[in-house]
Amino acid sequence: MNLEDFLMKNIGKLPAPIVEWIERRVKKISSFSQKIEKEYDEIMAEIEVSVKPYKDKFPVFAKLPEAGREHGEILREMEAMRTLEESHWKDGYVSGGVYHGDAEHIDFLNQVYAINSQSNPLHADVWPSATKFEAEIVSMCADMLNGADQNVCGTVSSGGTESIMLAMKAYRDWARETKGITKPEMIAPITAHAAFDKASQYFGIKMVHIPVDANFRADVNAARKAVNRNTIVIVGSAPSFPHGAIDPIEELSGLAREHRVGFHTDACLGGFVLPWAEKLGYNVPKFDFRSPGVTSMSVDTHKYGYAAKGTSVILYRGQELRHYQYYTASDWPGGLYFSPTFAGSRPGALSAACWAALTSIGAKGYTNAAKKILETADAIKKEVRQIPELRILGDSLFVIAFASDTIDIYKVLDQMTHKKWSLNGLHKPSCMHLCVTLRHTQPGVAERFIKDLKAAVEYVKAHPEEKGEMAPVYGMAATMPMRGLVGDMLKKYLDLIFKV
Ligand SMILES: *Cc1c(COP(=O)(O)O)cnc(C)c1O
């Protein structure tokens, strides 16, 4: 066995800092890095076909066309692409992705967008309508999450990631100013959304990960042990993206309160489902501002709020934290400048569409939608439990994650992809999930999912010799000890995305 093979085989048994050290050294060995480069190029060439399907079908513009194109021609091309893409999500083949998707609802939001397309909340004097919509969006969300009487305030952002990053930045600046913390740390379960790691990287906050229990809920004792003088915030999800587990928010936020640090509930996914699920009689543990230790929450209007893509809400208990989010510049020659979020100019039309979604659907509409989604998820879970090769992970309401102890779950995922499904492959542990939306409540969709899933399992069992397409990539990404190399591969993938 040569050195490279030996390393690849045994490196996983070493402690992480040593692996990282070896990784840095190994990447400097040219024969090794050439080999890896070649491997990346081969993988990328293989997936380029599926990432860039329009190359030969539509005109390509690597530079501005000399003369402008006909509107009709542009619209026809876009209609053609929409037709190619639409059946996928419209007929419920996609996990998450499009959360509402009824034609009438989309047409209504499009009308609202058209009316407001020039609006920019940065110019509150010109578009007071935009600020009215945003103030009311925040207030409606605060009320829905039981923050109305608790001085809860917030802002509208561009999505869940921005909401989370804004909150982490606010905690960092709050802790520096009020407690003198210069080496801030956040405590988050490993299942918390990647946006928290992104915030950790962007804002220099050390990420302290805590494990989850057998039901994928954050380990409170581990959180207790992780708290120290530099802790600024503890995080929990309601529910988590991977397995749909609701962390013990009451206990975690109580711990945060005890130590006078912040607590953020990430309700990006569940914020517009759990309040109604609770009223419908489902077992929903406390997750919102009723727990006194919860000092901020993120909730995505562009998921189960059924708004167009591009809005989310970040909420804080009290104005003080929100002030640490704001940006103001008083000496800029461009004038007095201030903005609530990361962006400067913002699409007021998206806030208008969000407001229109919230007020046109109303509490009754959201309750009915939640009822349909939860019932569909229950029916699917019941059927998945009948498949002996599969095992549902945790005890979730509308995200159905499952693994297998007997077959390669990624091969099952590949087979589902052949049948047009676009499901999420997850790792650590290896599993896949279906995030149930209104698209899956259409007649026949749940039945089709189960039928296809059973057939996929049978196929994988009958063809153990077949490797599958993505299964080896998932397998490698899940088990490769040198995580930096996996990261490099993802960067190559992003390069591919931006290739004309
Ligand atoms: C989707 C999601 C996010 C991030 O939201 P984006 O809108 O994709 O930026 C954060 N947390 C959870 C639990 C989510 O499901």
XYZ file of C-alpha atoms and ligand atoms in Angstrom:
515
model
C 0.000 0.000 0.000
C 1.430 3.414 -0.879
C 1.360 6.406 1.451
C -1.663 8.079 -0.121
C -3.854 4.984 0.095
C -2.704 4.384 3.639
C -3.573 7.963 4.601
C -7.006 7.863 2.984
C -7.779 4.626 4.764
C -6.608 5.428 8.249
C -6.825 9.151 8.592
C -10.387 9.037 9.889
C -9.170 7.429 13.101
C -7.017 10.418 14.017
C -8.113 13.471 16.038
C -9.468 16.375 13.957
C -6.588 18.864 14.479
C -4.095 16.240 13.290
C -6.232 15.471 10.242
C -6.324 19.176 9.431
C -2.557 19.443 9.787
C -2.007 16.426 7.506
C -4.508 17.873 5.051
C -2.581 21.132 4.786
C 0.676 19.219 4.253
C -0.796 16.740 1.789
C -2.302 19.478 -0.363
C 1.247 20.797 -0.850
C 2.418 17.481 -2.325
C 2.018 18.111 -6.031
C 1.367 14.517 -7.121
C -1.438 14.283 -4.609
C -3.029 17.611 -5.445
C -2.785 16.844 -9.173
C -4.562 13.594 -8.577
C -7.277 15.363 -6.632
C -7.617 18.106 -9.256
C -8.086 15.445 -11.897
C -10.716 13.725 -9.797
C -12.591 17.035 -9.289
C -12.465 17.814 -13.012
C -13.921 14.420 -13.846
C -16.751 14.827 -11.349
C -17.485 18.349 -12.580
C -17.492 17.317 -16.249
C -20.005 14.632 -15.380
C -22.389 16.947 -13.565
C -21.989 19.891 -15.977
C -24.510 18.277 -18.337
C -27.242 18.274 -15.710
C -26.332 21.689 -14.239
C -26.322 23.431 -17.644
C -29.137 21.823 -19.651
C -29.893 24.934 -21.749
C -26.499 25.321 -23.391
C -27.617 24.160 -26.826
C -31.300 25.026 -26.501
C -31.229 28.792 -25.990
C -29.004 31.697 -27.123
C -26.072 32.360 -24.777
C -24.883 35.868 -23.812
C -21.331 36.060 -22.566
C -21.443 39.797 -23.274
C -24.139 42.400 -23.838
C -25.896 42.032 -27.169
C -24.998 44.977 -29.413
C -28.640 45.787 -30.115
C -31.326 45.124 -27.546
C -33.495 42.092 -28.085
C -37.207 41.948 -28.794
C -39.324 41.718 -25.657
C -41.409 38.977 -27.237
C -38.374 36.838 -27.913
C -37.131 37.148 -24.320
C -40.558 36.324 -22.927
C -40.915 33.297 -25.216
C -37.567 31.916 -24.082
C -38.450 32.372 -20.446
C -41.874 30.771 -20.941
C -40.134 27.798 -22.543
C -37.749 27.415 -19.593
C -40.616 27.780 -17.128
C -42.532 25.037 -18.916
C -39.514 22.750 -18.715
C -39.024 23.422 -15.009
C -42.533 23.845 -13.698
C -43.973 20.324 -13.819
C -41.240 19.245 -11.424
C -42.371 21.363 -8.476
C -45.997 21.891 -9.527
C -46.821 18.204 -9.357
C -45.190 17.846 -5.955
C -41.949 16.074 -6.898
C -39.791 18.480 -4.885
C -38.995 18.378 -1.170
C -39.597 21.884 0.248
C -38.783 24.359 -2.535
C -42.223 25.698 -3.389
C -44.416 25.830 -0.320
C -47.736 26.977 -1.795
C -47.693 27.068 -5.600
C -51.413 27.251 -6.457
C -51.835 29.118 -9.755
C -54.340 31.599 -8.333
C -52.094 32.490 -5.381
C -49.076 32.956 -7.677
C -51.065 35.169 -10.075
C -52.191 37.324 -7.163
C -48.633 37.768 -5.838
C -47.455 38.591 -9.368
C -50.108 41.308 -9.642
C -48.958 42.754 -6.329
C -45.339 42.653 -7.517
C -46.237 44.448 -10.740
C -47.949 47.284 -8.836
C -44.927 47.742 -6.531
C -41.961 46.876 -8.764
C -40.282 50.305 -8.400
C -40.639 50.468 -4.617
C -37.521 50.687 -2.407
C -37.870 50.849 1.396
C -34.493 52.645 1.585
C -36.416 55.716 0.401
C -39.088 55.789 3.068
C -40.113 59.288 1.985
C -40.925 58.167 -1.547
C -42.508 54.819 -0.678
C -44.235 55.064 2.708
C -46.333 52.115 1.469
C -43.239 49.874 1.722
C -42.558 50.871 5.331
C -46.236 50.395 6.208
C -46.133 46.864 4.761
C -42.888 45.984 6.570
C -43.962 47.351 9.959
C -47.176 45.347 9.741
C -45.414 42.156 8.563
C -43.159 42.330 11.638
C -46.106 43.013 13.929
C -48.192 40.147 12.523
C -45.288 37.704 12.942
C -44.547 38.924 16.485
C -48.200 38.429 17.397
C -48.329 34.957 15.813
C -45.297 33.932 17.919
C -46.810 35.298 21.147
C -44.575 38.332 21.328
C -47.231 41.037 21.041
C -47.354 41.829 24.774
C -43.643 41.282 25.296
C -42.215 44.305 23.549
C -41.132 42.138 20.601
C -39.932 44.064 17.557
C -37.950 43.238 14.447
C -37.232 43.834 10.776
C -37.908 42.254 7.402
C -34.888 40.604 5.749
C -34.202 38.837 2.462
C -34.370 35.271 3.794
C -33.700 32.942 6.680
C -29.936 33.132 6.289
C -29.951 36.912 6.499
C -32.287 36.870 9.526
C -29.949 34.481 11.340
C -26.792 36.355 10.400
C -28.305 39.673 11.486
C -29.221 38.224 14.873
C -25.737 36.769 15.443
C -24.130 40.083 14.487
C -26.485 41.883 16.898
C -25.519 39.526 19.758
C -21.807 39.966 18.990
C -22.020 43.758 19.139
C -24.337 43.687 22.164
C -21.955 41.422 24.098
C -18.921 43.523 23.171
C -20.537 46.760 24.276
C -22.418 45.650 27.383
C -20.107 42.869 28.636
C -16.757 43.613 27.036
C -16.635 40.192 25.342
C -13.990 40.286 22.617
C -13.757 36.549 21.896
C -17.452 35.743 21.402
C -18.798 32.183 21.218
C -22.166 30.785 20.164
C -23.520 27.414 21.233
C -25.575 25.564 18.635
C -26.652 21.951 18.100
C -24.902 20.257 15.166
C -28.308 20.132 13.467
C -28.742 23.941 13.518
C -28.858 25.466 10.042
C -25.551 26.123 8.222
C -26.428 29.835 8.335
C -25.159 29.853 11.948
C -21.750 28.540 10.818
C -21.795 31.144 8.087
C -22.417 33.849 10.713
C -19.635 32.365 12.821
C -17.223 32.667 9.875
C -18.340 36.095 8.691
C -18.431 37.763 12.110
C -15.618 36.019 13.969
C -17.826 34.273 16.506
C -16.477 30.907 17.660
C -18.921 28.092 16.943
C -19.324 25.625 19.807
C -21.322 22.660 18.541
C -23.283 20.461 20.927
C -24.567 16.971 20.080
C -28.188 15.855 19.723
C -29.949 12.929 21.405
C -31.392 9.776 19.802
C -34.390 11.817 18.641
C -32.136 14.502 17.139
C -32.992 17.084 19.829
C -30.203 19.235 21.284
C -28.492 17.824 24.377
C -29.237 20.315 27.177
C -26.512 18.956 29.464
C -23.939 19.449 26.735
C -25.149 23.032 26.352
C -24.796 23.551 30.102
C -21.200 22.314 29.977
C -20.416 24.471 26.948
C -21.443 27.801 28.501
C -18.499 29.971 29.547
C -17.543 33.643 30.032
C -17.378 34.203 26.280
C -20.769 32.750 25.432
C -23.001 35.368 23.822
C -25.910 33.276 22.544
C -27.400 29.764 22.572
C -29.358 28.521 19.572
C -32.195 26.037 19.078
C -34.361 25.086 16.084
C -38.137 24.740 15.874
C -37.854 22.545 13.974
C -34.431 21.707 12.533
C -33.971 21.508 8.775
C -32.382 18.006 8.592
C -34.726 15.893 10.727
C -37.562 18.244 11.640
C -36.799 17.870 15.354
C -37.911 20.595 17.763
C -35.070 21.299 20.208
C -35.896 21.622 23.938
C -36.341 25.387 23.625
C -37.840 25.881 27.093
C -34.819 24.232 28.781
C -32.158 25.745 26.518
C -33.596 29.260 26.775
C -33.895 28.833 30.548
C -30.206 27.982 30.657
C -29.423 31.063 28.559
C -31.469 33.237 30.907
C -29.675 31.823 33.941
C -26.357 32.880 32.408
C -27.702 36.207 31.075
C -26.860 35.365 27.469
C -29.088 35.543 24.399
C -31.215 32.714 23.075
C -32.285 32.449 19.447
C -35.104 30.169 18.276
C -34.646 29.396 14.598
C -38.262 29.059 13.459
C -37.390 29.756 9.820
C -39.032 26.487 8.829
C -41.647 26.037 11.522
C -42.709 29.581 12.408
C -45.760 29.481 10.154
C -46.712 25.867 10.964
C -46.172 25.244 14.687
C -48.522 27.988 16.021
C -51.386 26.473 14.023
C -50.322 22.881 14.720
C -50.595 23.673 18.424
C -54.119 25.070 17.992
C -55.029 21.952 15.989
C -54.090 19.823 19.001
C -50.702 18.498 17.854
C -48.068 18.029 20.512
C -45.885 21.140 20.111
C -43.401 21.915 22.892
C -42.944 25.596 23.802
C -40.736 27.324 21.255
C -41.718 30.997 21.040
C -41.671 34.213 23.110
C -43.798 32.586 25.825
C -40.488 31.237 27.112
C -38.937 34.247 28.873
C -35.386 33.269 27.893
C -36.100 33.469 24.152
C -34.611 36.796 23.102
C -34.839 36.475 19.309
C -36.527 34.395 16.623
C -36.211 34.001 12.863
C -39.290 33.090 10.829
C -39.410 32.695 7.066
C -42.337 34.322 5.330
C -40.997 32.895 2.059
C -41.448 29.312 3.271
C -44.735 28.402 5.010
C -45.734 32.093 5.050
C -46.392 31.473 1.330
C -44.865 34.785 0.200
C -42.714 35.051 -2.939
C -39.040 34.102 -2.455
C -36.953 36.809 -0.848
C -38.440 37.713 2.546
C -38.017 36.582 6.136
C -38.525 38.208 9.530
C -36.100 38.603 12.438
C -37.701 39.338 15.816
C -36.121 40.579 19.075
C -37.395 40.865 22.612
C -36.936 44.598 23.193
C -35.538 47.449 21.111
C -32.034 47.223 22.563
C -30.978 44.134 20.601
C -32.513 45.479 17.408
C -30.376 48.594 17.735
C -27.254 46.394 17.567
C -28.488 45.134 14.203
C -28.975 48.564 12.635
C -26.302 50.386 10.673
C -25.949 54.152 10.752
C -23.385 56.474 9.137
C -23.438 60.088 10.228
C -20.254 61.400 8.556
C -20.589 60.117 5.013
C -20.526 62.856 2.333
C -23.445 60.992 0.750
C -25.627 62.263 3.563
C -27.085 60.769 6.709
C -27.279 57.063 5.934
C -28.938 54.237 7.795
C -30.209 50.786 6.959
C -31.822 48.110 9.120
C -30.304 45.052 7.375
C -27.265 44.095 5.252
C -28.624 45.466 1.991
C -28.944 49.116 1.062
C -31.614 49.349 -1.606
C -34.169 46.600 -1.230
C -37.051 45.195 -3.270
C -40.142 46.863 -1.786
C -42.279 44.774 -4.123
C -41.261 41.613 -2.269
C -42.362 43.135 1.037
C -45.635 44.162 -0.612
C -46.130 40.599 -1.885
C -45.313 39.250 1.586
C -47.859 41.580 3.203
C -50.409 40.567 0.564
C -49.774 36.860 1.255
C -50.166 37.272 5.031
C -53.308 39.386 4.858
C -54.995 37.434 2.052
C -54.466 34.052 3.739
C -55.137 35.070 7.335
C -55.082 32.936 10.484
C -57.845 30.671 9.163
C -56.060 30.093 5.873
C -52.777 29.242 7.630
C -54.585 26.875 9.995
C -56.238 25.043 7.099
C -52.939 24.821 5.233
C -51.154 23.465 8.326
C -53.933 20.897 8.842
C -53.579 19.584 5.287
C -49.778 19.448 5.508
C -49.721 17.713 8.898
C -52.328 15.147 7.838
C -50.448 14.395 4.623
C -47.178 14.038 6.561
C -48.873 11.675 9.032
C -50.186 9.528 6.175
C -46.746 9.371 4.525
C -44.985 8.529 7.823
C -47.435 5.706 8.465
C -46.642 4.173 5.065
C -42.866 4.649 5.357
C -42.993 2.773 8.679
C -44.426 -0.215 6.779
C -41.297 -0.459 4.619
C -39.031 -2.851 6.578
C -35.765 -1.561 5.024
C -36.419 2.027 6.130
C -36.326 3.706 9.535
C -37.792 7.160 10.261
C -35.420 9.373 12.235
C -36.777 11.146 15.283
C -40.321 12.237 15.906
C -41.105 15.111 13.576
C -44.277 16.785 12.347
C -43.760 17.622 8.677
C -40.134 16.882 7.767
C -39.823 13.147 7.178
C -36.213 11.950 7.430
C -35.430 8.277 6.965
C -32.380 6.034 6.875
C -31.693 2.358 6.256
C -29.678 -0.213 8.180
C -29.712 -2.736 5.347
C -29.356 -0.877 2.033
C -27.508 2.223 0.778
C -30.002 5.063 1.302
C -28.214 7.191 -1.311
C -28.947 4.532 -3.921
C -32.608 4.823 -2.961
C -32.249 8.580 -3.419
C -30.760 7.963 -6.899
C -33.701 5.740 -7.832
C -36.159 8.403 -6.655
C -34.308 10.936 -8.810
C -34.823 8.632 -11.822
C -38.530 8.787 -11.049
C -38.413 12.613 -11.228
C -38.265 13.237 -7.466
C -36.025 15.961 -6.092
C -35.460 14.972 -2.471
C -32.768 16.042 0.002
C -29.774 13.818 0.666
C -28.380 14.399 4.164
C -25.398 13.010 6.044
C -24.055 12.412 9.543
C -26.006 10.122 9.735
C -26.651 9.103 6.110
C -30.330 9.668 5.355
C -32.732 11.517 3.099
C -35.804 13.628 3.773
C -39.040 14.905 2.336
C -40.179 18.294 3.586
C -43.962 18.203 3.115
C -45.568 21.324 1.615
C -48.982 22.203 0.176
C -47.752 20.717 -3.117
C -47.820 17.265 -1.532
C -51.378 17.678 -0.266
C -52.717 17.514 -3.822
C -54.703 14.339 -4.538
C -52.508 11.357 -5.383
C -49.093 12.889 -4.591
C -48.542 11.124 -1.244
C -49.652 7.809 -2.769
C -47.268 8.300 -5.678
C -44.423 9.075 -3.300
C -44.981 5.851 -1.364
C -45.393 3.766 -4.523
C -42.167 5.165 -5.989
C -40.310 4.796 -2.689
C -41.299 1.143 -2.344
C -40.231 0.469 -5.927
C -36.921 2.293 -5.333
C -36.166 0.168 -2.252
C -37.012 -3.035 -4.141
C -34.788 -1.982 -7.046
C -31.804 -1.252 -4.814
C -32.241 -4.597 -3.060
C -32.403 -6.444 -6.382
C -29.369 -4.652 -7.887
C -26.647 -4.529 -5.229
C -23.959 -4.339 -7.952
C -25.167 -0.982 -9.352
C -23.230 1.992 -8.007
C -25.757 4.744 -8.800
C -24.922 8.291 -9.922
C -24.871 10.502 -6.857
C -24.598 7.680 -4.322
C -20.776 7.442 -4.632
C -20.433 11.232 -4.370
C -22.647 11.370 -1.261
C -20.847 8.354 0.122
C -17.449 9.953 -0.398
C -18.563 13.348 0.925
C -20.057 11.715 4.013
C -17.051 9.590 4.898
C -14.033 11.546 3.615
C -12.065 12.575 6.694
C -10.379 15.605 5.113
C -13.306 18.011 5.199
C -11.315 20.804 3.578
C -11.111 18.724 0.397
C -14.894 18.304 0.394
C -15.162 22.078 0.780
C -12.801 22.557 -2.188
C -15.041 20.338 -4.286
C -18.092 22.434 -3.397
C -16.218 25.561 -4.463
C -15.534 23.916 -7.824
C -19.242 23.246 -8.072
C -20.003 26.925 -7.460
C -17.473 27.835 -10.167
C -19.434 25.585 -12.494
C -22.699 27.322 -11.590
C -21.256 30.651 -12.738
C -19.741 29.284 -15.935
C -21.488 30.686 -19.035
C -34.521 27.304 5.334
C -33.973 27.395 6.679
C -33.053 28.404 7.027
C -32.411 29.337 6.029
O -33.295 29.983 5.221
P -32.970 30.564 3.774
O -34.240 31.272 3.512
O -32.712 29.417 2.861
O -31.813 31.478 3.862
C -32.654 28.467 8.337
N -33.096 27.600 9.248
C -33.956 26.609 8.951
C -34.407 25.662 10.027
C -34.413 26.466 7.650
O -35.237 25.470 7.334
